[in-house]
Amino acid sequence: MGRRVRWFLTAIGVAWAGVFQAVPVLPHYSKFLTLGPGKEWRFNSLVVDLNGDAHLDLVASARLVDDSLHIWRGNGEGTFSQIEPKWTDIGYAALATGDINHDGFPDIVAASHFGTAQTLLSDGKGAFTEKLLHREDGYVDAQLVDLNADDQLDLILLGFQKAGIEIYLGDGMGNWRFHTTLPEKKPGPSLPGRALIVEDFNGDGHPDIVAAFQRWGIYVYHGDGHGGFKGDRTNFHSSAREFKSLAVGDVNKDGYLDLVINGTFYGVDKPNGPDVYLGDGSGGWNASSAGLKVLKLPSAGVALGDLDRDGNLDIVAGGNVTAEADSDGLFWFRGDGKGSWRLVQESGLPTSGLSLLHSVTLADLHHDGFLEVIAVSGGNKGSITIWRPTLR
């Protein structure tokens, strides 16, 4: 009997230990660094190792300042030193990165809100060779990807007012040749862009395009691998017909990419928050936003990443719970790996007080396996704030 009791108690202990080990310890976030306080930062920041030292660097663009493009070199400990700007100031710009000239160092394209696309070819030491492309419309987003399988990166720009989606083919030296525009038939006199994502959504090995527009909704185009695209507007709903930010990832682990949208608005008397649509790999989408509608007002800025390292993608989204101006916050929604979400109530991320959020980026700046949250804010009290996780 004594041996049986000891065995029973041991089995219970092992079982409880397994339960406790299966529950991840949630990291708690605190503000670690503020860059560029008092500036109107816009669009997405870039987090990329520009000089090959294995430390992530930071690139961002600000409005209404001299030398709009800022590049900071990271030291691997989460702090940064700014590179002296020796390139043309083209005004605040949407940013994209990729190794355009195949020299092993990431390059930068800055697509200005005033119509100039600036290509900066990096030498890996902090210097850049500059090339400029002048166009008519301003831009709000940019992506670099090989669209026609010629081993050269091509450039996709999202216009601010009338251009829609512009596609340029690259020659591997930083020169861009105009290829086509989308949508083929413009839905109205203006087509104000908001966000752009390029990924292979249908699993055919060719890049596809998802673009968000104010008033006109979300457009999805499937690429043919030769620079051609077929697609149209989706039926994703927003009462205000506003879609501000996009993120993509396989949130339910079915092998198909899913889409996260922030900025959709359903009304002042209704709960708001990000929307998730599960892709089926064949052009179909199923809403999967349970647990996300907890905000009073939507905002821009959304990112996907595994913050608690439980193997499931989480969402960090901008939003507003006070309905006050210049009081956006950051909200962490834990994913269950099946398409449902739960707000982390005491994450340490600010629930208010941020000025006009524009973007959210996740990156492991400290090489410790945990993701920092980088928030880009505009408005009169704009800044770039970095929030670092620690285990309690």
PDB file of C-alpha atoms in Angstrom, residues 107-362:
ATOM      1  CA  ASP A 107      20.027  48.244 -50.078  1.00  0.00           C
ATOM      2  CA  ILE A 108      17.240  50.771 -49.467  1.00  0.00           C
ATOM      3  CA  VAL A 109      14.494  52.273 -51.592  1.00  0.00           C
ATOM      4  CA  ALA A 110      12.780  55.371 -50.203  1.00  0.00           C
ATOM      5  CA  ALA A 111       9.581  56.271 -52.092  1.00  0.00           C
ATOM      6  CA  SER A 112       8.831  59.894 -51.275  1.00  0.00           C
ATOM      7  CA  HIS A 113       5.427  61.323 -50.481  1.00  0.00           C
ATOM      8  CA  PHE A 114       6.358  63.959 -53.073  1.00  0.00           C
ATOM      9  CA  GLY A 115       6.920  61.610 -56.000  1.00  0.00           C
ATOM     10  CA  THR A 116      10.621  60.640 -56.037  1.00  0.00           C
ATOM     11  CA  ALA A 117      11.837  57.068 -55.607  1.00  0.00           C
ATOM     12  CA  GLN A 118      15.359  57.098 -54.169  1.00  0.00           C
ATOM     13  CA  THR A 119      17.541  53.996 -54.438  1.00  0.00           C
ATOM     14  CA  LEU A 120      20.479  53.784 -52.034  1.00  0.00           C
ATOM     15  CA  LEU A 121      22.963  51.010 -52.862  1.00  0.00           C
ATOM     16  CA  SER A 122      24.920  50.177 -49.704  1.00  0.00           C
ATOM     17  CA  ASP A 123      28.664  49.475 -49.620  1.00  0.00           C
ATOM     18  CA  GLY A 124      28.261  47.735 -46.259  1.00  0.00           C
ATOM     19  CA  LYS A 125      30.288  50.423 -44.477  1.00  0.00           C
ATOM     20  CA  GLY A 126      27.699  53.155 -44.106  1.00  0.00           C
ATOM     21  CA  ALA A 127      28.080  54.806 -47.519  1.00  0.00           C
ATOM     22  CA  PHE A 128      25.538  54.638 -50.342  1.00  0.00           C
ATOM     23  CA  THR A 129      25.416  55.134 -54.106  1.00  0.00           C
ATOM     24  CA  GLU A 130      22.261  57.070 -54.932  1.00  0.00           C
ATOM     25  CA  LYS A 131      19.904  56.870 -57.903  1.00  0.00           C
ATOM     26  CA  LEU A 132      16.690  58.872 -58.290  1.00  0.00           C
ATOM     27  CA  LEU A 133      13.476  58.136 -60.187  1.00  0.00           C
ATOM     28  CA  HIS A 134      11.025  61.028 -60.521  1.00  0.00           C
ATOM     29  CA  ARG A 135       7.303  60.288 -60.780  1.00  0.00           C
ATOM     30  CA  GLU A 136       4.078  62.267 -60.466  1.00  0.00           C
ATOM     31  CA  ASP A 137       2.255  60.748 -57.494  1.00  0.00           C
ATOM     32  CA  GLY A 138       3.515  60.502 -53.944  1.00  0.00           C
ATOM     33  CA  TYR A 139       3.848  57.126 -52.210  1.00  0.00           C
ATOM     34  CA  VAL A 140       2.822  55.512 -48.923  1.00  0.00           C
ATOM     35  CA  ASP A 141       4.336  52.007 -49.193  1.00  0.00           C
ATOM     36  CA  ALA A 142       6.972  50.106 -51.167  1.00  0.00           C
ATOM     37  CA  GLN A 143       8.159  46.501 -51.611  1.00  0.00           C
ATOM     38  CA  LEU A 144      11.148  44.887 -53.327  1.00  0.00           C
ATOM     39  CA  VAL A 145      10.654  41.379 -54.774  1.00  0.00           C
ATOM     40  CA  ASP A 146      11.562  39.393 -57.904  1.00  0.00           C
ATOM     41  CA  LEU A 147       8.281  39.316 -59.807  1.00  0.00           C
ATOM     42  CA  ASN A 148       9.381  37.752 -63.113  1.00  0.00           C
ATOM     43  CA  ALA A 149      11.959  35.151 -61.972  1.00  0.00           C
ATOM     44  CA  ASP A 150      14.932  36.868 -63.652  1.00  0.00           C
ATOM     45  CA  ASP A 151      16.922  36.954 -60.367  1.00  0.00           C
ATOM     46  CA  GLN A 152      16.593  40.751 -60.167  1.00  0.00           C
ATOM     47  CA  LEU A 153      14.546  42.555 -57.555  1.00  0.00           C
ATOM     48  CA  ASP A 154      11.614  44.551 -58.883  1.00  0.00           C
ATOM     49  CA  LEU A 155       9.927  47.525 -57.246  1.00  0.00           C
ATOM     50  CA  ILE A 156       6.265  47.846 -56.263  1.00  0.00           C
ATOM     51  CA  LEU A 157       5.009  51.246 -55.126  1.00  0.00           C
ATOM     52  CA  LEU A 158       1.667  52.159 -53.579  1.00  0.00           C
ATOM     53  CA  GLY A 159       0.488  55.633 -54.541  1.00  0.00           C
ATOM     54  CA  PHE A 160      -0.821  58.288 -52.212  1.00  0.00           C
ATOM     55  CA  GLN A 161      -3.589  59.679 -54.421  1.00  0.00           C
ATOM     56  CA  LYS A 162      -4.034  58.535 -58.016  1.00  0.00           C
ATOM     57  CA  ALA A 163      -1.328  56.048 -58.981  1.00  0.00           C
ATOM     58  CA  GLY A 164      -2.740  52.959 -57.297  1.00  0.00           C
ATOM     59  CA  ILE A 165      -0.148  50.179 -57.511  1.00  0.00           C
ATOM     60  CA  GLU A 166       2.854  50.873 -59.751  1.00  0.00           C
ATOM     61  CA  ILE A 167       5.204  48.057 -60.788  1.00  0.00           C
ATOM     62  CA  TYR A 168       8.769  48.632 -62.009  1.00  0.00           C
ATOM     63  CA  LEU A 169      11.173  45.971 -63.255  1.00  0.00           C
ATOM     64  CA  GLY A 170      14.743  46.148 -61.935  1.00  0.00           C
ATOM     65  CA  ASP A 171      18.037  45.588 -63.781  1.00  0.00           C
ATOM     66  CA  GLY A 172      20.139  44.674 -60.735  1.00  0.00           C
ATOM     67  CA  MET A 173      21.951  48.021 -60.719  1.00  0.00           C
ATOM     68  CA  GLY A 174      19.313  50.211 -59.092  1.00  0.00           C
ATOM     69  CA  ASN A 175      17.522  51.291 -62.277  1.00  0.00           C
ATOM     70  CA  TRP A 176      13.780  50.808 -62.646  1.00  0.00           C
ATOM     71  CA  ARG A 177      11.714  50.383 -65.820  1.00  0.00           C
ATOM     72  CA  PHE A 178       7.987  51.060 -65.597  1.00  0.00           C
ATOM     73  CA  HIS A 179       5.959  47.879 -66.197  1.00  0.00           C
ATOM     74  CA  THR A 180       2.287  48.298 -65.297  1.00  0.00           C
ATOM     75  CA  THR A 181      -0.277  49.706 -62.868  1.00  0.00           C
ATOM     76  CA  LEU A 182      -3.090  48.120 -60.868  1.00  0.00           C
ATOM     77  CA  PRO A 183      -6.082  48.138 -60.615  1.00  0.00           C
ATOM     78  CA  GLU A 184      -6.584  48.016 -64.368  1.00  0.00           C
ATOM     79  CA  LYS A 185      -9.879  49.890 -63.977  1.00  0.00           C
ATOM     80  CA  LYS A 186      -9.748  52.686 -61.428  1.00  0.00           C
ATOM     81  CA  PRO A 187     -12.831  52.697 -59.156  1.00  0.00           C
ATOM     82  CA  GLY A 188     -12.830  56.487 -58.833  1.00  0.00           C
ATOM     83  CA  PRO A 189     -10.941  59.722 -59.559  1.00  0.00           C
ATOM     84  CA  SER A 190      -8.600  59.113 -56.627  1.00  0.00           C
ATOM     85  CA  LEU A 191      -7.155  55.910 -55.244  1.00  0.00           C
ATOM     86  CA  PRO A 192      -5.553  56.804 -51.890  1.00  0.00           C
ATOM     87  CA  GLY A 193      -3.255  53.976 -50.851  1.00  0.00           C
ATOM     88  CA  ARG A 194      -2.698  52.828 -47.284  1.00  0.00           C
ATOM     89  CA  ALA A 195      -0.663  49.592 -47.099  1.00  0.00           C
ATOM     90  CA  LEU A 196       1.014  46.965 -49.290  1.00  0.00           C
ATOM     91  CA  ILE A 197       2.008  43.309 -48.766  1.00  0.00           C
ATOM     92  CA  VAL A 198       3.759  40.983 -51.245  1.00  0.00           C
ATOM     93  CA  GLU A 199       3.750  37.223 -50.526  1.00  0.00           C
ATOM     94  CA  ASP A 200       2.877  33.924 -52.212  1.00  0.00           C
ATOM     95  CA  PHE A 201      -0.708  33.480 -51.011  1.00  0.00           C
ATOM     96  CA  ASN A 202      -1.800  30.631 -53.263  1.00  0.00           C
ATOM     97  CA  GLY A 203       1.341  28.488 -53.007  1.00  0.00           C
ATOM     98  CA  ASP A 204       2.248  28.502 -56.712  1.00  0.00           C
ATOM     99  CA  GLY A 205       5.728  29.886 -56.096  1.00  0.00           C
ATOM    100  CA  HIS A 206       4.932  33.319 -57.536  1.00  0.00           C
ATOM    101  CA  PRO A 207       4.622  36.562 -55.518  1.00  0.00           C
ATOM    102  CA  ASP A 208       1.117  37.941 -55.053  1.00  0.00           C
ATOM    103  CA  ILE A 209       0.086  41.464 -54.068  1.00  0.00           C
ATOM    104  CA  VAL A 210      -2.355  42.646 -51.399  1.00  0.00           C
ATOM    105  CA  ALA A 211      -3.015  46.393 -51.227  1.00  0.00           C
ATOM    106  CA  ALA A 212      -5.256  48.428 -48.915  1.00  0.00           C
ATOM    107  CA  PHE A 213      -6.932  51.623 -50.094  1.00  0.00           C
ATOM    108  CA  GLN A 214      -9.005  54.239 -48.352  1.00  0.00           C
ATOM    109  CA  ARG A 215     -12.638  54.042 -49.570  1.00  0.00           C
ATOM    110  CA  TRP A 216     -11.933  51.315 -52.114  1.00  0.00           C
ATOM    111  CA  GLY A 217     -11.023  48.441 -49.793  1.00  0.00           C
ATOM    112  CA  ILE A 218      -8.558  45.558 -50.146  1.00  0.00           C
ATOM    113  CA  TYR A 219      -7.346  44.327 -53.540  1.00  0.00           C
ATOM    114  CA  VAL A 220      -5.696  40.921 -53.988  1.00  0.00           C
ATOM    115  CA  TYR A 221      -3.679  40.106 -57.133  1.00  0.00           C
ATOM    116  CA  HIS A 222      -2.110  36.740 -57.926  1.00  0.00           C
ATOM    117  CA  GLY A 223       1.120  36.859 -59.916  1.00  0.00           C
ATOM    118  CA  ASP A 224       1.942  34.565 -62.848  1.00  0.00           C
ATOM    119  CA  GLY A 225       5.715  34.656 -62.304  1.00  0.00           C
ATOM    120  CA  HIS A 226       6.243  36.712 -65.474  1.00  0.00           C
ATOM    121  CA  GLY A 227       5.161  40.107 -64.175  1.00  0.00           C
ATOM    122  CA  GLY A 228       1.447  39.647 -64.884  1.00  0.00           C
ATOM    123  CA  PHE A 229      -1.317  39.765 -62.284  1.00  0.00           C
ATOM    124  CA  LYS A 230      -4.967  38.764 -62.029  1.00  0.00           C
ATOM    125  CA  GLY A 231      -7.293  39.746 -59.223  1.00  0.00           C
ATOM    126  CA  ASP A 232      -9.787  42.270 -57.927  1.00  0.00           C
ATOM    127  CA  ARG A 233     -11.282  43.868 -54.860  1.00  0.00           C
ATOM    128  CA  THR A 234     -12.252  41.615 -51.954  1.00  0.00           C
ATOM    129  CA  ASN A 235     -15.439  41.873 -49.914  1.00  0.00           C
ATOM    130  CA  PHE A 236     -13.701  42.620 -46.589  1.00  0.00           C
ATOM    131  CA  HIS A 237     -15.997  44.898 -44.617  1.00  0.00           C
ATOM    132  CA  SER A 238     -15.377  48.250 -42.932  1.00  0.00           C
ATOM    133  CA  SER A 239     -18.169  50.729 -42.175  1.00  0.00           C
ATOM    134  CA  ALA A 240     -15.819  53.649 -42.715  1.00  0.00           C
ATOM    135  CA  ARG A 241     -14.276  51.970 -45.796  1.00  0.00           C
ATOM    136  CA  GLU A 242     -10.858  52.491 -44.200  1.00  0.00           C
ATOM    137  CA  PHE A 243      -8.049  49.914 -44.033  1.00  0.00           C
ATOM    138  CA  LYS A 244      -4.792  51.243 -42.631  1.00  0.00           C
ATOM    139  CA  SER A 245      -2.260  48.467 -41.987  1.00  0.00           C
ATOM    140  CA  LEU A 246      -1.559  44.912 -43.139  1.00  0.00           C
ATOM    141  CA  ALA A 247       0.383  41.941 -41.798  1.00  0.00           C
ATOM    142  CA  VAL A 248       0.654  38.397 -43.089  1.00  0.00           C
ATOM    143  CA  GLY A 249       1.458  34.975 -41.586  1.00  0.00           C
ATOM    144  CA  ASP A 250       0.075  31.464 -41.123  1.00  0.00           C
ATOM    145  CA  VAL A 251      -1.817  32.016 -37.880  1.00  0.00           C
ATOM    146  CA  ASN A 252      -3.708  28.682 -37.860  1.00  0.00           C
ATOM    147  CA  LYS A 253      -0.865  26.456 -39.072  1.00  0.00           C
ATOM    148  CA  ASP A 254      -2.684  25.052 -42.096  1.00  0.00           C
ATOM    149  CA  GLY A 255       0.101  25.872 -44.541  1.00  0.00           C
ATOM    150  CA  TYR A 256      -1.709  28.857 -46.061  1.00  0.00           C
ATOM    151  CA  LEU A 257      -0.942  32.505 -45.413  1.00  0.00           C
ATOM    152  CA  ASP A 258      -3.513  34.557 -43.537  1.00  0.00           C
ATOM    153  CA  LEU A 259      -4.127  38.296 -43.514  1.00  0.00           C
ATOM    154  CA  VAL A 260      -4.329  40.685 -40.551  1.00  0.00           C
ATOM    155  CA  ILE A 261      -5.848  44.122 -41.128  1.00  0.00           C
ATOM    156  CA  ASN A 262      -5.823  47.052 -38.723  1.00  0.00           C
ATOM    157  CA  GLY A 263      -7.757  50.306 -38.957  1.00  0.00           C
ATOM    158  CA  THR A 264     -11.165  48.889 -39.817  1.00  0.00           C
ATOM    159  CA  PHE A 265     -13.917  50.882 -38.092  1.00  0.00           C
ATOM    160  CA  TYR A 266     -17.394  49.619 -37.232  1.00  0.00           C
ATOM    161  CA  GLY A 267     -18.783  52.633 -35.350  1.00  0.00           C
ATOM    162  CA  VAL A 268     -18.246  54.758 -32.226  1.00  0.00           C
ATOM    163  CA  ASP A 269     -20.811  52.728 -30.284  1.00  0.00           C
ATOM    164  CA  LYS A 270     -19.357  49.360 -31.322  1.00  0.00           C
ATOM    165  CA  PRO A 271     -16.181  47.498 -30.346  1.00  0.00           C
ATOM    166  CA  ASN A 272     -13.305  47.830 -32.786  1.00  0.00           C
ATOM    167  CA  GLY A 273      -9.972  46.130 -33.313  1.00  0.00           C
ATOM    168  CA  PRO A 274      -7.916  44.247 -35.889  1.00  0.00           C
ATOM    169  CA  ASP A 275      -9.469  41.804 -38.332  1.00  0.00           C
ATOM    170  CA  VAL A 276      -8.043  38.429 -39.291  1.00  0.00           C
ATOM    171  CA  TYR A 277      -8.934  36.577 -42.474  1.00  0.00           C
ATOM    172  CA  LEU A 278      -7.776  32.983 -42.897  1.00  0.00           C
ATOM    173  CA  GLY A 279      -6.633  32.150 -46.411  1.00  0.00           C
ATOM    174  CA  ASP A 280      -7.542  28.817 -47.963  1.00  0.00           C
ATOM    175  CA  GLY A 281      -4.791  28.917 -50.586  1.00  0.00           C
ATOM    176  CA  SER A 282      -7.329  29.170 -53.416  1.00  0.00           C
ATOM    177  CA  GLY A 283      -8.374  32.798 -53.112  1.00  0.00           C
ATOM    178  CA  GLY A 284     -10.965  32.299 -50.363  1.00  0.00           C
ATOM    179  CA  TRP A 285     -10.938  34.066 -46.987  1.00  0.00           C
ATOM    180  CA  ASN A 286     -12.697  33.259 -43.716  1.00  0.00           C
ATOM    181  CA  ALA A 287     -13.066  35.799 -40.908  1.00  0.00           C
ATOM    182  CA  SER A 288     -11.319  34.774 -37.677  1.00  0.00           C
ATOM    183  CA  SER A 289     -11.345  37.782 -35.346  1.00  0.00           C
ATOM    184  CA  ALA A 290     -12.743  36.285 -32.124  1.00  0.00           C
ATOM    185  CA  GLY A 291     -11.216  38.119 -29.156  1.00  0.00           C
ATOM    186  CA  LEU A 292      -9.898  41.121 -31.096  1.00  0.00           C
ATOM    187  CA  LYS A 293     -12.790  43.598 -30.894  1.00  0.00           C
ATOM    188  CA  VAL A 294     -11.959  45.319 -27.597  1.00  0.00           C
ATOM    189  CA  LEU A 295     -10.979  48.855 -28.682  1.00  0.00           C
ATOM    190  CA  LYS A 296     -13.009  52.066 -28.913  1.00  0.00           C
ATOM    191  CA  LEU A 297     -11.227  53.397 -31.978  1.00  0.00           C
ATOM    192  CA  PRO A 298      -9.059  51.700 -34.568  1.00  0.00           C
ATOM    193  CA  SER A 299      -5.570  52.848 -35.360  1.00  0.00           C
ATOM    194  CA  ALA A 300      -2.775  52.073 -37.773  1.00  0.00           C
ATOM    195  CA  GLY A 301       0.065  49.685 -37.046  1.00  0.00           C
ATOM    196  CA  VAL A 302      -0.032  45.890 -36.851  1.00  0.00           C
ATOM    197  CA  ALA A 303       2.575  43.121 -36.680  1.00  0.00           C
ATOM    198  CA  LEU A 304       2.656  39.329 -36.299  1.00  0.00           C
ATOM    199  CA  GLY A 305       5.179  37.403 -34.210  1.00  0.00           C
ATOM    200  CA  ASP A 306       5.517  34.782 -31.474  1.00  0.00           C
ATOM    201  CA  LEU A 307       6.005  37.024 -28.445  1.00  0.00           C
ATOM    202  CA  ASP A 308       5.694  34.320 -25.770  1.00  0.00           C
ATOM    203  CA  ARG A 309       7.519  31.592 -27.747  1.00  0.00           C
ATOM    204  CA  ASP A 310       4.651  29.112 -27.486  1.00  0.00           C
ATOM    205  CA  GLY A 311       4.814  28.314 -31.204  1.00  0.00           C
ATOM    206  CA  ASN A 312       1.737  30.384 -32.108  1.00  0.00           C
ATOM    207  CA  LEU A 313       1.732  33.741 -33.875  1.00  0.00           C
ATOM    208  CA  ASP A 314       0.510  36.701 -31.819  1.00  0.00           C
ATOM    209  CA  ILE A 315      -0.733  40.124 -32.918  1.00  0.00           C
ATOM    210  CA  VAL A 316       0.554  43.502 -31.739  1.00  0.00           C
ATOM    211  CA  ALA A 317      -1.795  46.226 -32.937  1.00  0.00           C
ATOM    212  CA  GLY A 318      -2.269  49.937 -32.466  1.00  0.00           C
ATOM    213  CA  GLY A 319      -5.581  51.179 -31.116  1.00  0.00           C
ATOM    214  CA  ASN A 320      -7.346  53.602 -28.817  1.00  0.00           C
ATOM    215  CA  VAL A 321      -9.346  52.824 -25.671  1.00  0.00           C
ATOM    216  CA  THR A 322      -9.865  56.413 -24.477  1.00  0.00           C
ATOM    217  CA  ALA A 323     -11.365  57.972 -27.652  1.00  0.00           C
ATOM    218  CA  GLU A 324      -9.011  60.902 -27.064  1.00  0.00           C
ATOM    219  CA  ALA A 325      -6.802  62.408 -29.758  1.00  0.00           C
ATOM    220  CA  ASP A 326      -3.080  61.568 -29.659  1.00  0.00           C
ATOM    221  CA  SER A 327      -3.688  58.762 -27.181  1.00  0.00           C
ATOM    222  CA  ASP A 328      -3.064  55.572 -29.109  1.00  0.00           C
ATOM    223  CA  GLY A 329      -1.819  52.428 -27.425  1.00  0.00           C
ATOM    224  CA  LEU A 330      -0.218  49.065 -28.223  1.00  0.00           C
ATOM    225  CA  PHE A 331      -2.185  45.870 -27.636  1.00  0.00           C
ATOM    226  CA  TRP A 332      -0.892  42.302 -27.546  1.00  0.00           C
ATOM    227  CA  PHE A 333      -3.341  39.610 -28.614  1.00  0.00           C
ATOM    228  CA  ARG A 334      -2.139  36.030 -27.965  1.00  0.00           C
ATOM    229  CA  GLY A 335      -2.941  33.580 -30.714  1.00  0.00           C
ATOM    230  CA  ASP A 336      -3.998  29.997 -29.962  1.00  0.00           C
ATOM    231  CA  GLY A 337      -2.693  28.648 -33.287  1.00  0.00           C
ATOM    232  CA  LYS A 338      -6.245  28.001 -34.466  1.00  0.00           C
ATOM    233  CA  GLY A 339      -7.449  31.503 -35.322  1.00  0.00           C
ATOM    234  CA  SER A 340      -8.712  32.783 -31.958  1.00  0.00           C
ATOM    235  CA  TRP A 341      -7.179  35.544 -29.851  1.00  0.00           C
ATOM    236  CA  ARG A 342      -6.986  36.796 -26.273  1.00  0.00           C
ATOM    237  CA  LEU A 343      -5.868  40.228 -25.119  1.00  0.00           C
ATOM    238  CA  VAL A 344      -2.936  40.191 -22.684  1.00  0.00           C
ATOM    239  CA  GLN A 345      -4.252  42.549 -20.007  1.00  0.00           C
ATOM    240  CA  GLU A 346      -0.992  43.511 -18.271  1.00  0.00           C
ATOM    241  CA  SER A 347       1.632  43.253 -20.993  1.00  0.00           C
ATOM    242  CA  GLY A 348       3.499  46.403 -19.996  1.00  0.00           C
ATOM    243  CA  LEU A 349       2.840  47.919 -23.411  1.00  0.00           C
ATOM    244  CA  PRO A 350       1.196  51.365 -23.220  1.00  0.00           C
ATOM    245  CA  THR A 351      -2.588  51.332 -23.573  1.00  0.00           C
ATOM    246  CA  SER A 352      -2.665  55.087 -24.290  1.00  0.00           C
ATOM    247  CA  GLY A 353      -0.458  58.141 -24.585  1.00  0.00           C
ATOM    248  CA  LEU A 354       1.155  57.484 -27.962  1.00  0.00           C
ATOM    249  CA  SER A 355       0.714  60.139 -30.614  1.00  0.00           C
ATOM    250  CA  LEU A 356      -0.858  58.996 -33.911  1.00  0.00           C
ATOM    251  CA  LEU A 357       0.588  55.520 -34.428  1.00  0.00           C
ATOM    252  CA  HIS A 358       1.699  54.752 -37.975  1.00  0.00           C
ATOM    253  CA  SER A 359       3.390  51.367 -37.759  1.00  0.00           C
ATOM    254  CA  VAL A 360       4.480  48.520 -35.496  1.00  0.00           C
ATOM    255  CA  THR A 361       7.538  46.329 -36.124  1.00  0.00           C
ATOM    256  CA  LEU A 362       8.765  43.279 -34.181  1.00  0.00           C
TER     257      LEU A 362
END
